[in-house]
Amino acid sequence: MEFLMSTYLSKSLPLCGALIILLGACTSDETPDPVDAPLPTQAPGVAIASPDNGAELNDATVDVTLALSGDVAALRYALNDTTPAEILLGEVVADYTFELNAKPGSNVLWAEAIASDGRIARDEIAFWLSEDLPPQITFESGSQTPIFEESFALSATITSPGGELDAVELRVNGTEISVEEDALTLVDENTTTYSFETTLTLGDGENLIELSAHHGEASVTETLLLTRGQDTEAPTLAGINLPDGSSVESRQPWLSGRVTDNVEVAELRLFNAGADAVSISVNEDGTFGAPIDLLPGSNAFTLEAEDVFGNTTSLERSLYFGARTSAGGSHTGVILNGQIFAWGRNNKGQAGVGYTSRLGDSDPAHPDAPMPVSLGEGEEAVALAFGQNSSLALSASGQVYAWGDNGDGQLCVGTPGSAELDEEDRLEPTLVTLNEPAIAIFRGNSHSLILGASGQVYACGDNGSGQLGDGTTESRDLPTPVEGLEDVIAIRAGSASSYALTASGQVYAWGRNSYGNLALGTDDSDAHPTPALIEGLEDVVDLANGRDHVVALTRTGELFGWGLNASNQLGEQPYWDDGEVHEVEPLTTIDASLNPARVGAGGNQSFVITAEGLAYGWGQNGFGNLGTPTEDDLVNAQDPVFGLVGLDDLGVGALHSVALRNDGRVFTWGWSFQGSLGAGESAINAWSYRVPVLVDVEAP
């Protein structure tokens, strides 16, 4: 039954039914199904104001102006057959300008304006670019730093906007060098772009390279000065998998990248938090990988590479241990400079503002926009964990605070020695008593997990499926040690199941197994109250779970998943919940060079976050869950969350998500209910926002 409900939620169930399944019992906040509701916003409009349709141009760099009208949340445009550009507008604008590079002859430009509800307007023009344009040369190799080998591989890119090249000439220190026929290769017919590659013999000292290209009467000459001498070039560090300043939810994430040198790398060292340097082994191809120990909050570290001549280069980076964003059933939170801001549904006090409320309340005001939440004087927040209708926060001092729904004791704030389960909701942050500092927190549906500094995992709340891992099925209202785990670096919790990742890259699971949640090779309705190792899954570096599915990322960038797949949240068809671990291939339709760095999941959707700071999602999308204009569920990730680049943190809820960008801006998307997107009175309640909304919140 749960499979059918998850599969057809966005198409066949009334709003109340959907909310009962994914958000809890319906209240008087119910509204009509948005499919039947009238469109509340003005239709988008776009017109290409310049260049003029049919214009004849003499400059390959074309200035474009778009005239916009109506509800325009985002733009998409492309010239000829190039990949469309996607722009997320943070504010209402009447005009939008940008530059494009045209090709000689006929060019076709199109632009689309996308409304917040996914409606699209389009305009298209054609213009002509003169064919009598000079070639352009870009050297791809060489610099003014010394070269140490007599033989030098020269490479360049030559683009001829006017058409095919007539001739190429090469000179070294004024002497013409014969160019072999195969040195020039046409690589792009559309732009008439060539690659030029040849090998030169350099003399001692300075060598002036002159490369000329001719097309008709037009020609160009570019020069490159090479000096052959002593090595002074330091190694290069690049391809770091974890973006600078980004958040991770593991106390020991896997740091990888590539170090190269013009001669040879001698050593790569890691300096972390003032500790002694740790040597990192480097593979023959220059790649490297190693764990890095983190403390809750921001952690600065330095990578230092040295070559065989003693030249060194350093790369200073930081990582943030802890979730700075979190999305629950329909409430949302973010940490900015240690201050918590929360908004959204507040029927159980889960927003932490000291009272319960619903959308429309004014005295006191319902938190449909960000409101500050205090942990007490002197306490700075470093991590959030929002679940269905409950919230957890971790402070820099290692204290855990809880608030919201406590119907199953999931806030861990019971009274020691009491025989009665504490089921009283808390309307503001309440201190959780723990016998050691905490370093990580995580919320399930009706249970909570806490990771202590010693590596011990604690749990509280509903235990009907054994999700507390204490060997029983008795619910607990105080932090209770989970049995049989060692050296845990990360914790995760699903609707009624729990997971732990160890420093060795192994994953343990316990609790509900109705959909193969525990990867035991089968599904069953039994309680599993003791952690069990997931066999055959190795070298895991990150873990994420939704309601009843899990995705895992390995050191080599492979993705694996198990559990419920009713909405293709595991990236593969047909539907399966057989309890087996399956390889997930969500990136098959996008650039294979993208470097998966982290994973995220919630509800019935999954995300991968790349080293470039982009988030790609797949799975359920009927409520705008994936942050793209399409409304279809996706088997494979096709496009990143619209307009979001430089992603630092991602919080995935049941039907909505929140993201923190590296410029400090906060965005939300998905199902808008009871203020879940934090857009205040401008947001439409019970409405799908398929492109991200900018949240008006600033760091203190």
mmCIF file of N, CA and C in Angstrom, residues 172-244:
data_model
loop_
_atom_site.group_PDB
_atom_site.id
_atom_site.type_symbol
_atom_site.label_atom_id
_atom_site.label_comp_id
_atom_site.label_asym_id
_atom_site.label_seq_id
_atom_site.Cartn_x
_atom_site.Cartn_y
_atom_site.Cartn_z
ATOM 1 N N VAL A 172 60.617 30.357 -34.786
ATOM 2 C CA VAL A 172 61.277 30.341 -33.485
ATOM 3 C C VAL A 172 62.503 31.235 -33.580
ATOM 4 N N ASN A 173 62.516 32.292 -32.776
ATOM 5 C CA ASN A 173 63.606 33.281 -32.803
ATOM 6 C C ASN A 173 63.862 33.787 -34.218
ATOM 7 N N GLY A 174 62.783 34.035 -34.974
ATOM 8 C CA GLY A 174 62.860 34.597 -36.314
ATOM 9 C C GLY A 174 63.059 33.586 -37.418
ATOM 10 N N THR A 175 63.355 32.337 -37.090
ATOM 11 C CA THR A 175 63.585 31.309 -38.099
ATOM 12 C C THR A 175 62.300 30.526 -38.336
ATOM 13 N N GLU A 176 61.889 30.453 -39.627
ATOM 14 C CA GLU A 176 60.653 29.739 -39.939
ATOM 15 C C GLU A 176 60.850 28.237 -39.754
ATOM 16 N N ILE A 177 59.872 27.613 -39.123
ATOM 17 C CA ILE A 177 59.889 26.179 -38.858
ATOM 18 C C ILE A 177 58.838 25.516 -39.731
ATOM 19 N N SER A 178 59.224 24.444 -40.373
ATOM 20 C CA SER A 178 58.284 23.723 -41.225
ATOM 21 C C SER A 178 57.163 23.119 -40.374
ATOM 22 N N VAL A 179 55.942 23.342 -40.814
ATOM 23 C CA VAL A 179 54.771 22.828 -40.094
ATOM 24 C C VAL A 179 54.289 21.556 -40.770
ATOM 25 N N GLU A 180 54.258 20.465 -40.021
ATOM 26 C CA GLU A 180 53.798 19.204 -40.583
ATOM 27 C C GLU A 180 52.305 19.266 -40.883
ATOM 28 N N GLU A 181 51.904 18.499 -41.880
ATOM 29 C CA GLU A 181 50.513 18.541 -42.339
ATOM 30 C C GLU A 181 49.527 18.149 -41.246
ATOM 31 N N ASP A 182 49.919 17.190 -40.395
ATOM 32 C CA ASP A 182 48.988 16.716 -39.367
ATOM 33 C C ASP A 182 49.037 17.552 -38.089
ATOM 34 N N ALA A 183 49.792 18.667 -38.106
ATOM 35 C CA ALA A 183 49.858 19.507 -36.907
ATOM 36 C C ALA A 183 48.556 20.264 -36.666
ATOM 37 N N LEU A 184 47.790 20.486 -37.747
ATOM 38 C CA LEU A 184 46.552 21.260 -37.657
ATOM 39 C C LEU A 184 45.357 20.331 -37.844
ATOM 40 N N THR A 185 44.443 20.328 -36.859
ATOM 41 C CA THR A 185 43.271 19.447 -36.902
ATOM 42 C C THR A 185 42.005 20.252 -36.649
ATOM 43 N N LEU A 186 41.029 20.122 -37.545
ATOM 44 C CA LEU A 186 39.737 20.788 -37.350
ATOM 45 C C LEU A 186 38.951 20.036 -36.277
ATOM 46 N N VAL A 187 38.607 20.728 -35.188
ATOM 47 C CA VAL A 187 37.918 20.073 -34.068
ATOM 48 C C VAL A 187 36.466 20.507 -33.935
ATOM 49 N N ASP A 188 36.078 21.632 -34.556
ATOM 50 C CA ASP A 188 34.691 22.099 -34.456
ATOM 51 C C ASP A 188 34.320 22.808 -35.753
ATOM 52 N N GLU A 189 33.501 22.149 -36.576
ATOM 53 C CA GLU A 189 33.105 22.733 -37.850
ATOM 54 C C GLU A 189 32.202 23.943 -37.673
ATOM 55 N N ASN A 190 31.396 23.958 -36.624
ATOM 56 C CA ASN A 190 30.451 25.061 -36.424
ATOM 57 C C ASN A 190 31.173 26.383 -36.190
ATOM 58 N N THR A 191 32.274 26.349 -35.418
ATOM 59 C CA THR A 191 33.020 27.579 -35.115
ATOM 60 C C THR A 191 34.328 27.664 -35.890
ATOM 61 N N THR A 192 34.591 26.699 -36.768
ATOM 62 C CA THR A 192 35.849 26.588 -37.514
ATOM 63 C C THR A 192 37.031 26.733 -36.559
ATOM 64 N N THR A 193 37.072 25.842 -35.595
ATOM 65 C CA THR A 193 38.128 25.849 -34.586
ATOM 66 C C THR A 193 39.078 24.684 -34.825
ATOM 67 N N TYR A 194 40.387 24.985 -34.776
ATOM 68 C CA TYR A 194 41.419 23.984 -35.013
ATOM 69 C C TYR A 194 42.260 23.801 -33.750
ATOM 70 N N SER A 195 42.811 22.601 -33.615
ATOM 71 C CA SER A 195 43.875 22.396 -32.637
ATOM 72 C C SER A 195 45.194 22.334 -33.396
ATOM 73 N N PHE A 196 46.217 22.986 -32.830
ATOM 74 C CA PHE A 196 47.542 23.004 -33.447
ATOM 75 C C PHE A 196 48.520 22.394 -32.464
ATOM 76 N N GLU A 197 49.221 21.333 -32.892
ATOM 77 C CA GLU A 197 50.160 20.646 -32.016
ATOM 78 C C GLU A 197 51.419 20.280 -32.794
ATOM 79 N N THR A 198 52.572 20.626 -32.224
ATOM 80 C CA THR A 198 53.846 20.262 -32.825
ATOM 81 C C THR A 198 54.914 20.240 -31.743
ATOM 82 N N THR A 199 56.052 19.644 -32.041
ATOM 83 C CA THR A 199 57.151 19.553 -31.081
ATOM 84 C C THR A 199 58.313 20.425 -31.550
ATOM 85 N N LEU A 200 58.806 21.278 -30.644
ATOM 86 C CA LEU A 200 59.900 22.193 -30.961
ATOM 87 C C LEU A 200 61.162 21.810 -30.201
ATOM 88 N N THR A 201 62.309 22.179 -30.773
ATOM 89 C CA THR A 201 63.587 22.041 -30.083
ATOM 90 C C THR A 201 64.020 23.428 -29.620
ATOM 91 N N LEU A 202 64.161 23.591 -28.300
ATOM 92 C CA LEU A 202 64.474 24.891 -27.722
ATOM 93 C C LEU A 202 65.966 25.032 -27.442
ATOM 94 N N GLY A 203 66.455 26.238 -27.610
ATOM 95 C CA GLY A 203 67.827 26.526 -27.233
ATOM 96 C C GLY A 203 67.891 27.052 -25.812
ATOM 97 N N ASP A 204 69.099 27.232 -25.295
ATOM 98 C CA ASP A 204 69.260 27.786 -23.954
ATOM 99 C C ASP A 204 68.776 29.232 -23.925
ATOM 100 N N GLY A 205 68.267 29.646 -22.794
ATOM 101 C CA GLY A 205 67.805 31.024 -22.640
ATOM 102 C C GLY A 205 66.435 31.238 -23.245
ATOM 103 N N GLU A 206 66.224 32.474 -23.771
ATOM 104 C CA GLU A 206 64.908 32.837 -24.273
ATOM 105 C C GLU A 206 64.661 32.297 -25.674
ATOM 106 N N ASN A 207 63.429 31.859 -25.920
ATOM 107 C CA ASN A 207 62.987 31.374 -27.220
ATOM 108 C C ASN A 207 61.663 32.071 -27.545
ATOM 109 N N LEU A 208 61.655 32.906 -28.607
ATOM 110 C CA LEU A 208 60.446 33.620 -28.999
ATOM 111 C C LEU A 208 59.698 32.807 -30.055
ATOM 112 N N ILE A 209 58.495 32.367 -29.710
ATOM 113 C CA ILE A 209 57.660 31.582 -30.617
ATOM 114 C C ILE A 209 56.652 32.518 -31.268
ATOM 115 N N GLU A 210 56.573 32.498 -32.626
ATOM 116 C CA GLU A 210 55.581 33.287 -33.359
ATOM 117 C C GLU A 210 54.715 32.338 -34.181
ATOM 118 N N LEU A 211 53.410 32.400 -33.964
ATOM 119 C CA LEU A 211 52.466 31.556 -34.699
ATOM 120 C C LEU A 211 51.497 32.470 -35.438
ATOM 121 N N SER A 212 51.431 32.292 -36.772
ATOM 122 C CA SER A 212 50.564 33.126 -37.609
ATOM 123 C C SER A 212 49.506 32.264 -38.277
ATOM 124 N N ALA A 213 48.297 32.834 -38.426
ATOM 125 C CA ALA A 213 47.195 32.151 -39.104
ATOM 126 C C ALA A 213 46.580 33.109 -40.106
ATOM 127 N N HIS A 214 46.218 32.590 -41.313
ATOM 128 C CA HIS A 214 45.726 33.429 -42.405
ATOM 129 C C HIS A 214 44.395 32.897 -42.921
ATOM 130 N N HIS A 215 43.473 33.850 -43.159
ATOM 131 C CA HIS A 215 42.203 33.543 -43.833
ATOM 132 C C HIS A 215 41.895 34.694 -44.774
ATOM 133 N N GLY A 216 42.001 34.428 -46.096
ATOM 134 C CA GLY A 216 41.783 35.487 -47.063
ATOM 135 C C GLY A 216 42.763 36.621 -46.842
ATOM 136 N N GLU A 217 42.236 37.847 -46.753
ATOM 137 C CA GLU A 217 43.073 39.014 -46.515
ATOM 138 C C GLU A 217 43.356 39.236 -45.034
ATOM 139 N N ALA A 218 42.686 38.483 -44.192
ATOM 140 C CA ALA A 218 42.828 38.675 -42.741
ATOM 141 C C ALA A 218 43.852 37.700 -42.177
ATOM 142 N N SER A 219 44.669 38.183 -41.237
ATOM 143 C CA SER A 219 45.663 37.322 -40.599
ATOM 144 C C SER A 219 45.919 37.813 -39.184
ATOM 145 N N VAL A 220 46.538 36.935 -38.383
ATOM 146 C CA VAL A 220 46.864 37.281 -37.012
ATOM 147 C C VAL A 220 48.144 36.556 -36.630
ATOM 148 N N THR A 221 48.962 37.191 -35.766
ATOM 149 C CA THR A 221 50.180 36.576 -35.241
ATOM 150 C C THR A 221 50.197 36.732 -33.733
ATOM 151 N N GLU A 222 50.408 35.628 -33.025
ATOM 152 C CA GLU A 222 50.532 35.652 -31.572
ATOM 153 C C GLU A 222 51.917 35.138 -31.199
ATOM 154 N N THR A 223 52.477 35.667 -30.103
ATOM 155 C CA THR A 223 53.823 35.289 -29.679
ATOM 156 C C THR A 223 53.799 34.639 -28.300
ATOM 157 N N LEU A 224 54.785 33.801 -28.082
ATOM 158 C CA LEU A 224 54.945 33.118 -26.799
ATOM 159 C C LEU A 224 56.435 33.095 -26.473
ATOM 160 N N LEU A 225 56.803 33.599 -25.299
ATOM 161 C CA LEU A 225 58.205 33.636 -24.893
ATOM 162 C C LEU A 225 58.475 32.493 -23.924
ATOM 163 N N LEU A 226 59.373 31.596 -24.313
ATOM 164 C CA LEU A 226 59.745 30.457 -23.481
ATOM 165 C C LEU A 226 61.207 30.582 -23.083
ATOM 166 N N THR A 227 61.483 30.328 -21.827
ATOM 167 C CA THR A 227 62.859 30.381 -21.329
ATOM 168 C C THR A 227 63.261 29.005 -20.833
ATOM 169 N N ARG A 228 64.318 28.496 -21.408
ATOM 170 C CA ARG A 228 64.841 27.205 -20.978
ATOM 171 C C ARG A 228 65.928 27.451 -19.949
ATOM 172 N N GLY A 229 65.703 26.928 -18.712
ATOM 173 C CA GLY A 229 66.666 27.177 -17.657
ATOM 174 C C GLY A 229 66.377 26.357 -16.420
ATOM 175 N N GLN A 230 66.668 26.919 -15.225
ATOM 176 C CA GLN A 230 66.539 26.197 -13.961
ATOM 177 C C GLN A 230 65.081 26.151 -13.516
ATOM 178 N N ASP A 231 64.687 25.043 -12.874
ATOM 179 C CA ASP A 231 63.302 24.863 -12.402
ATOM 180 C C ASP A 231 63.014 25.733 -11.186
ATOM 181 N N THR A 232 62.025 26.603 -11.322
ATOM 182 C CA THR A 232 61.544 27.388 -10.177
ATOM 183 C C THR A 232 60.030 27.252 -10.025
ATOM 184 N N GLU A 233 59.454 26.326 -10.773
ATOM 185 C CA GLU A 233 57.991 26.189 -10.774
ATOM 186 C C GLU A 233 57.529 25.246 -9.668
ATOM 187 N N ALA A 234 56.588 25.696 -8.890
ATOM 188 C CA ALA A 234 56.037 24.892 -7.799
ATOM 189 C C ALA A 234 54.955 23.957 -8.323
ATOM 190 N N PRO A 235 54.669 22.888 -7.588
ATOM 191 C CA PRO A 235 53.593 21.973 -7.985
ATOM 192 C C PRO A 235 52.234 22.679 -8.006
ATOM 193 N N THR A 236 51.268 22.039 -8.638
ATOM 194 C CA THR A 236 49.904 22.565 -8.728
ATOM 195 C C THR A 236 48.942 21.617 -8.034
ATOM 196 N N LEU A 237 48.080 22.170 -7.192
ATOM 197 C CA LEU A 237 47.029 21.406 -6.521
ATOM 198 C C LEU A 237 45.693 21.782 -7.137
ATOM 199 N N ALA A 238 44.908 20.786 -7.536
ATOM 200 C CA ALA A 238 43.627 21.062 -8.189
ATOM 201 C C ALA A 238 42.679 19.888 -7.985
ATOM 202 N N GLY A 239 41.438 20.089 -8.420
ATOM 203 C CA GLY A 239 40.444 19.014 -8.394
ATOM 204 C C GLY A 239 40.048 18.569 -7.009
ATOM 205 N N ILE A 240 40.135 19.461 -6.015
ATOM 206 C CA ILE A 240 39.742 19.086 -4.653
ATOM 207 C C ILE A 240 38.253 18.761 -4.640
ATOM 208 N N ASN A 241 37.908 17.600 -4.111
ATOM 209 C CA ASN A 241 36.523 17.130 -4.221
ATOM 210 C C ASN A 241 35.539 17.897 -3.361
ATOM 211 N N LEU A 242 35.982 18.422 -2.223
ATOM 212 C CA LEU A 242 35.078 19.128 -1.318
ATOM 213 C C LEU A 242 35.271 20.634 -1.484
ATOM 214 N N PRO A 243 34.238 21.351 -1.941
ATOM 215 C CA PRO A 243 34.372 22.794 -2.181
ATOM 216 C C PRO A 243 34.799 23.550 -0.931
ATOM 217 N N ASP A 244 35.603 24.565 -1.125
ATOM 218 C CA ASP A 244 36.097 25.377 -0.015
ATOM 219 C C ASP A 244 34.934 25.986 0.765
#
